[in-house]
PDB file of C-alpha atoms in Angstrom:
ATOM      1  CA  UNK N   1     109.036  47.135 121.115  1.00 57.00           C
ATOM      2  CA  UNK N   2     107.033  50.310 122.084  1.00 69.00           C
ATOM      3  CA  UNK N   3     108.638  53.143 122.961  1.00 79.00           C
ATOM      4  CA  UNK N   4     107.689  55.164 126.292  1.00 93.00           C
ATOM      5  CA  UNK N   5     105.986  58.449 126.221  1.00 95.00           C
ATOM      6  CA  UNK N   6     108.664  60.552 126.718  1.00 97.00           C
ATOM      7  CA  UNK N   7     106.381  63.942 126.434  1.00 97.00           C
ATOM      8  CA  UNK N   8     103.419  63.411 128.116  1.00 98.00           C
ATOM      9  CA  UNK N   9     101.636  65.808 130.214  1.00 98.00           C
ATOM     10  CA  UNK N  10     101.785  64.951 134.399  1.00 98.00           C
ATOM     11  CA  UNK N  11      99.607  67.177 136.547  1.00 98.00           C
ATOM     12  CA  UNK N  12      99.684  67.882 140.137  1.00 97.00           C
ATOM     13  CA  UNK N  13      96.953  70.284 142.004  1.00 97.00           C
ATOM     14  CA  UNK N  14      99.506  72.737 141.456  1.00 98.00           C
ATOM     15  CA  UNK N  15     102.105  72.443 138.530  1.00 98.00           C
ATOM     16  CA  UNK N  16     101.573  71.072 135.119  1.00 98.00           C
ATOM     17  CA  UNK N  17     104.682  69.807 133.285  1.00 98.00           C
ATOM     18  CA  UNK N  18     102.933  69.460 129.615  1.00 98.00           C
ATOM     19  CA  UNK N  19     105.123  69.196 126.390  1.00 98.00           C
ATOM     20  CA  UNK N  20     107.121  72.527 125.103  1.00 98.00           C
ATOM     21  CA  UNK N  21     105.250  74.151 122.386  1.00 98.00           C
ATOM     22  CA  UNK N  22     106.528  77.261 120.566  1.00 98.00           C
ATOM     23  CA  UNK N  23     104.034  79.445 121.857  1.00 98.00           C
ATOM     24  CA  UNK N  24     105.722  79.510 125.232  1.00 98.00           C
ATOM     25  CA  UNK N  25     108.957  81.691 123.805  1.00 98.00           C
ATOM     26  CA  UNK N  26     108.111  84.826 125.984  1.00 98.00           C
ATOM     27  CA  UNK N  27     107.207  82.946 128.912  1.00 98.00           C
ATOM     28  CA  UNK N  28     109.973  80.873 129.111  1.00 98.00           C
ATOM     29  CA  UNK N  29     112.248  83.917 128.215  1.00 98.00           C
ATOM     30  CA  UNK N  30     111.220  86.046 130.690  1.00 98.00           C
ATOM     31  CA  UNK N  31     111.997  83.240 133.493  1.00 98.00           C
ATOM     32  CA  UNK N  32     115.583  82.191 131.620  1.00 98.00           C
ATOM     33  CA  UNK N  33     116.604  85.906 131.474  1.00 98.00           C
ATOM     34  CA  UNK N  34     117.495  85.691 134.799  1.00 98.00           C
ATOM     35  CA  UNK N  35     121.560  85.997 134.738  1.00 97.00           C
ATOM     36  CA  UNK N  36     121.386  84.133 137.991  1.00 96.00           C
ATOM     37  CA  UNK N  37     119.257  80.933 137.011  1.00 96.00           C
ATOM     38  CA  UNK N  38     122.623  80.098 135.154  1.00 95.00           C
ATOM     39  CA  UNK N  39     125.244  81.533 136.997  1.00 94.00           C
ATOM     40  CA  UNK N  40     126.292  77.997 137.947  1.00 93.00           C
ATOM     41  CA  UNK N  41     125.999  75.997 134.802  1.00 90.00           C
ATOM     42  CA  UNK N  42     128.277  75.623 132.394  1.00 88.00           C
ATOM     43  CA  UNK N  43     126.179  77.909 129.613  1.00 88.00           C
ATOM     44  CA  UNK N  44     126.291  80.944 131.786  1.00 91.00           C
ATOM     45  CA  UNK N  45     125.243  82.561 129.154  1.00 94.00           C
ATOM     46  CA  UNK N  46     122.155  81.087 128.299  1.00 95.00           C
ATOM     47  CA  UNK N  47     120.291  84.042 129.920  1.00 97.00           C
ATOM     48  CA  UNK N  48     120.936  86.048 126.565  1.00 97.00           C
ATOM     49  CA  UNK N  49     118.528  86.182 124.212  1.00 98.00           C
ATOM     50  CA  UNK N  50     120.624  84.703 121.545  1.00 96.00           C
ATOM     51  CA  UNK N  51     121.963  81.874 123.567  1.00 95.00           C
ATOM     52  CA  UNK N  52     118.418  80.818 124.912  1.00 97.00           C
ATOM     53  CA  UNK N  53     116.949  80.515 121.592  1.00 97.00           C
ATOM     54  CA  UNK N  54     119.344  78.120 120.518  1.00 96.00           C
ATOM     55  CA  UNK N  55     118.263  76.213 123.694  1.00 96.00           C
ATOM     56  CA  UNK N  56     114.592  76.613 123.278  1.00 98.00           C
ATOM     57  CA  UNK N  57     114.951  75.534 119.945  1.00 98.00           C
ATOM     58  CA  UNK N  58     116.808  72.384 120.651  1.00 96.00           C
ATOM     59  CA  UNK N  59     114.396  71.408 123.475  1.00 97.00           C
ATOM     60  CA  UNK N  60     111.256  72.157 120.936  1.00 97.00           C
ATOM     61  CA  UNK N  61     113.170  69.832 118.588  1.00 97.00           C
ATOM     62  CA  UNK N  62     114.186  66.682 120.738  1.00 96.00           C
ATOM     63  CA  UNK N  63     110.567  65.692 121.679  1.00 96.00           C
ATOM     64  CA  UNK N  64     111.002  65.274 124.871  1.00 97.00           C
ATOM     65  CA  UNK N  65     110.629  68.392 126.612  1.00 98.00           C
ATOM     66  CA  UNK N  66     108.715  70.417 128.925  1.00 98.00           C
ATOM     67  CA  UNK N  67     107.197  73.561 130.135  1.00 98.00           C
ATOM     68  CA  UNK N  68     106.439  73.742 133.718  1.00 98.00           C
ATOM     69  CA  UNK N  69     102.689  75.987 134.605  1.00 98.00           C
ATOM     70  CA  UNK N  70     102.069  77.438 137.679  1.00 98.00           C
ATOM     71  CA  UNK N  71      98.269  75.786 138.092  1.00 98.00           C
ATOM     72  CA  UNK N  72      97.416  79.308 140.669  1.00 97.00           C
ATOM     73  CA  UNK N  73      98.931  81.864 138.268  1.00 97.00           C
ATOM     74  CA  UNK N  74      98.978  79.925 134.742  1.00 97.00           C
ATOM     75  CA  UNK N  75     102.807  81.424 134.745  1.00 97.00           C
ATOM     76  CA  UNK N  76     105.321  79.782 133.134  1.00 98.00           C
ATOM     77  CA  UNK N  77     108.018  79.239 135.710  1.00 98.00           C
ATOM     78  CA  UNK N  78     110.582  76.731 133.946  1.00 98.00           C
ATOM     79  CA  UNK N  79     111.551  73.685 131.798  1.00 98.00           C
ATOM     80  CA  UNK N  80     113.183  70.466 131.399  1.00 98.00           C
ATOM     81  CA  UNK N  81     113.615  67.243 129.407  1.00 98.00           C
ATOM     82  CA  UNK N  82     114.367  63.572 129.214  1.00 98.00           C
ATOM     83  CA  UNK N  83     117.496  62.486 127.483  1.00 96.00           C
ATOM     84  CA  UNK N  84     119.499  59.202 126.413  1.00 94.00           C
ATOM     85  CA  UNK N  85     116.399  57.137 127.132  1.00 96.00           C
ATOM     86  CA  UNK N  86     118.426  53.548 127.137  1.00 95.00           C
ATOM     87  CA  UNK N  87     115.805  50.011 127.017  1.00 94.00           C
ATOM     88  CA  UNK N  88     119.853  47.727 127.372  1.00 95.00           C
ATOM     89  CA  UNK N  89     120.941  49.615 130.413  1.00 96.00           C
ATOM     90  CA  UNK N  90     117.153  50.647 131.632  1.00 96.00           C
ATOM     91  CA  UNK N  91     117.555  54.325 132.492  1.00 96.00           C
ATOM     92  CA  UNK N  92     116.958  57.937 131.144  1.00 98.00           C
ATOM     93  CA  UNK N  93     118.405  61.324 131.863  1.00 97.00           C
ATOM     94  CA  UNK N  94     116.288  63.607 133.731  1.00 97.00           C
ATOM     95  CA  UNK N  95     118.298  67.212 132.704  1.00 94.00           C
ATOM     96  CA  UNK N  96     118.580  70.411 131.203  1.00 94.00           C
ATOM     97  CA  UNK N  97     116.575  71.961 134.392  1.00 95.00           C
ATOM     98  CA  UNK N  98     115.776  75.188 134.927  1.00 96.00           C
ATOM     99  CA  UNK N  99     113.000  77.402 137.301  1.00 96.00           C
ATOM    100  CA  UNK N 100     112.488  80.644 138.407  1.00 97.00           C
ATOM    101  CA  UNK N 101     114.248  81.998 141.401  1.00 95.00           C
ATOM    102  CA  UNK N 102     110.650  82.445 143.271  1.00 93.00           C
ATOM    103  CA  UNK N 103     110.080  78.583 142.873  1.00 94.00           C
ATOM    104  CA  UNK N 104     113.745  77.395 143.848  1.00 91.00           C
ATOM    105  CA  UNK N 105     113.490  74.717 146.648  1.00 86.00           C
ATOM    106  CA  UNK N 106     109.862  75.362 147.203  1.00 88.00           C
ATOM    107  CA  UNK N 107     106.855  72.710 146.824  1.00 93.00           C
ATOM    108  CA  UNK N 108     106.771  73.717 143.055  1.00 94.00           C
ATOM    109  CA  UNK N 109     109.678  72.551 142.315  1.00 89.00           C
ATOM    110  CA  UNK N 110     109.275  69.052 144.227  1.00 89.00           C
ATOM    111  CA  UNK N 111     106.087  68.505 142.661  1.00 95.00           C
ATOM    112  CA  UNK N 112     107.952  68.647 138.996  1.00 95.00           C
ATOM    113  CA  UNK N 113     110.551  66.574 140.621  1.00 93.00           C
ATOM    114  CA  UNK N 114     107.919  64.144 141.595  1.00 95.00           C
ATOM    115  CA  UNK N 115     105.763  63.782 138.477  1.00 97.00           C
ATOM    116  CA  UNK N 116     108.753  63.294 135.955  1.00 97.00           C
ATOM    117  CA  UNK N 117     110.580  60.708 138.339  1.00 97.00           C
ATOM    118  CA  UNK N 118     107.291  58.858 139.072  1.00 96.00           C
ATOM    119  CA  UNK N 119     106.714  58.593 135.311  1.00 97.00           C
ATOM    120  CA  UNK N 120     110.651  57.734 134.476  1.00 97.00           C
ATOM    121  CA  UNK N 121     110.419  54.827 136.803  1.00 96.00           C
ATOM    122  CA  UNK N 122     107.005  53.533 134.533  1.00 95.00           C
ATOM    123  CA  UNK N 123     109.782  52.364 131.744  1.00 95.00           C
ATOM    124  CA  UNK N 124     113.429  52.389 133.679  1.00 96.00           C
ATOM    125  CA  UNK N 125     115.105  51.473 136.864  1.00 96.00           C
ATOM    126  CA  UNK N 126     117.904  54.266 136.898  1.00 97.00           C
ATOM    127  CA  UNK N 127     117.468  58.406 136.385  1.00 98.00           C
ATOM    128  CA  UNK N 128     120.401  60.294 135.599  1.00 97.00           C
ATOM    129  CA  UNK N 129     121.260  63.513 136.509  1.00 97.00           C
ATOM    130  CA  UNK N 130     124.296  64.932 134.923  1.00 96.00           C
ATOM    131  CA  UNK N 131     125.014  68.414 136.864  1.00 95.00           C
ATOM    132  CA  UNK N 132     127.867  70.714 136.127  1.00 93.00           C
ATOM    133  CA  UNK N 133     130.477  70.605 138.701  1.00 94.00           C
ATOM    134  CA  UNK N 134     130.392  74.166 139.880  1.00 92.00           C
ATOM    135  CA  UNK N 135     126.574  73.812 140.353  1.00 93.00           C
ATOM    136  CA  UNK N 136     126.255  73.151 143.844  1.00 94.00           C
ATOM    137  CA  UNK N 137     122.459  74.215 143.969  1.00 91.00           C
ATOM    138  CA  UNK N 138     122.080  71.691 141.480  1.00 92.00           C
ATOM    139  CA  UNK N 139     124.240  69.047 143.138  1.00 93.00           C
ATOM    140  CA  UNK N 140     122.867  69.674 146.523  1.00 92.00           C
ATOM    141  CA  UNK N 141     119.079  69.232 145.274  1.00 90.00           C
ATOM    142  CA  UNK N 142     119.887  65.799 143.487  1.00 92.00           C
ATOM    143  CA  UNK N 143     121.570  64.676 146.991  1.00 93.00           C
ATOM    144  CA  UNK N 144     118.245  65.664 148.677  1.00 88.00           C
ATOM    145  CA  UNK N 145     116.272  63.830 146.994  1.00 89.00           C
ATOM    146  CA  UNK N 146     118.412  60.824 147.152  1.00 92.00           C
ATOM    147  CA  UNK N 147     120.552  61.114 143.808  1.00 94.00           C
ATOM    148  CA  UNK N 148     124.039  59.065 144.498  1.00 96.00           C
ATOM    149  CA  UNK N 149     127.182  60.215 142.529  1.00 97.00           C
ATOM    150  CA  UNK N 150     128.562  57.767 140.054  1.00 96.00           C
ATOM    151  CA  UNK N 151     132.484  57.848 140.150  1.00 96.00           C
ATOM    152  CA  UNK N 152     134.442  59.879 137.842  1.00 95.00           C
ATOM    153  CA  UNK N 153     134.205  63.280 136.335  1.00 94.00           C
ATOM    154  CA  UNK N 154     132.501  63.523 132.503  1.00 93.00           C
ATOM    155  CA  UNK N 155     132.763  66.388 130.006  1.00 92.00           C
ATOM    156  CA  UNK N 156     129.496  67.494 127.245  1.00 88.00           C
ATOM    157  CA  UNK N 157     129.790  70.263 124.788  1.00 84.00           C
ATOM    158  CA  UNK N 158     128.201  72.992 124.915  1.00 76.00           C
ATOM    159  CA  UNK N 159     128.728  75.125 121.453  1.00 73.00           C
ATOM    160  CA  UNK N 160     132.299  75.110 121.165  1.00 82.00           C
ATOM    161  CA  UNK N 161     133.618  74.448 124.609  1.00 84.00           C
ATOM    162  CA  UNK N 162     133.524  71.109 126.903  1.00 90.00           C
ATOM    163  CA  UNK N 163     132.312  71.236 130.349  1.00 90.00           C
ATOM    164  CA  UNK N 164     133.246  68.785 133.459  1.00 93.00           C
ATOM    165  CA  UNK N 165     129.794  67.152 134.927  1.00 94.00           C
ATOM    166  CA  UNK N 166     129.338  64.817 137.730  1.00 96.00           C
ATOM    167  CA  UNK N 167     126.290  62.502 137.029  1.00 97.00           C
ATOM    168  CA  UNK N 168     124.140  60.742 139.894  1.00 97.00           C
ATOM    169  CA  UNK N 169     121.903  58.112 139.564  1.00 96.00           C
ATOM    170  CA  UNK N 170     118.396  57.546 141.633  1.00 96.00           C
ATOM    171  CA  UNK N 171     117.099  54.414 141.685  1.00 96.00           C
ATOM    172  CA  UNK N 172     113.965  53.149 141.045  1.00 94.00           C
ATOM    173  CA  UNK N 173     113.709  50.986 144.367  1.00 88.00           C
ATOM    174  CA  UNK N 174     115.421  53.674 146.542  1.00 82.00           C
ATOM    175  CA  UNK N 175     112.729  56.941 145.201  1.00 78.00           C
ATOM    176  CA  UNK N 176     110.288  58.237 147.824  1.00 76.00           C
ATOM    177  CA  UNK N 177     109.231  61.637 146.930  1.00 68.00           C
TER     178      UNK N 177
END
């Protein structure tokens, strides 16, 4: 059984979502140090130095990360990963999300969108989405671009504390992006 390539690099004419190396600390810093990127998920926090490290750190050591580039400006403008790839059930998490207030709902952001769901739905039929349930940015962008919720409420950890999620799915036959 091969494994899928759950880092590549997927290019559009105007974002590149390319693995996470360490040399994009400050970049990614500087967007994440935005109290208000994460004023609806559960880490609130995570816009503190201290707390973002431990996240940077964890998506530089899970291999399957990213680093979204601004192809005009060759800024850094966010991140995300795949998680809980699954061959038995044939789906993967698209999550840990987050981009700079100046690309929120814009064509940047539905290009990322784009590229990692069109290569997701090379090796699975389902994407996840797990999405705190107080994030209704979040939440409303899955529904837009078709993401149903699964029944039920679901908790992960985060440090010390649990959080409540919701998760939608997207389907492989139902995605037109």
């Amino acid at each position: 059984m091969t494994l899928p390539d759950l880092q590549p690099t997927l290019n559009s004419p105007i974002v590149s979502v390319r693995p996470i190396q360490l040399e994009d600390w400050s970049g990614l810093f500087a967007v994440a140090s935005d109290p208000l990127v994460w004023e609806q998920h559960p880490a609130t926090d995570r816009y503190q130095e201290k707390e973002f490290r431990k996240f940077f750190d964890d998506a530089l050591n899970c291999g399957s990360a990213f680093t979204f580039v601004d192809l005009n400006s060759g800024d850094l403008i966010g991140s995300s990963r795949y998680h809980g790839y699954n061959q038995s059930l044939n789906e993967i998490e698209i999550g840990w999300t987050f981009l700079g207030r100046n690309y929120w709902g814009g064509v940047h952001n539905r290009e990322v969108k784009k590229l990692m769901l069109t290569h997701a739905f090379k090796f699975v039929d389902t994407v996840l989405f797990w999405v705190g349930t107080q994030n209704t940015r979040s939440r409303k962008a899955v529904e837009k671009i078709g993401g149903i919720q699964r029944e039920g409420v679901y908790t992960r950890q985060h440090g010390k504390k649990e959080f409540p999620y919701v998760v939608y799915e997207l389907k492989k036959m139902e995605f037109t992006l």
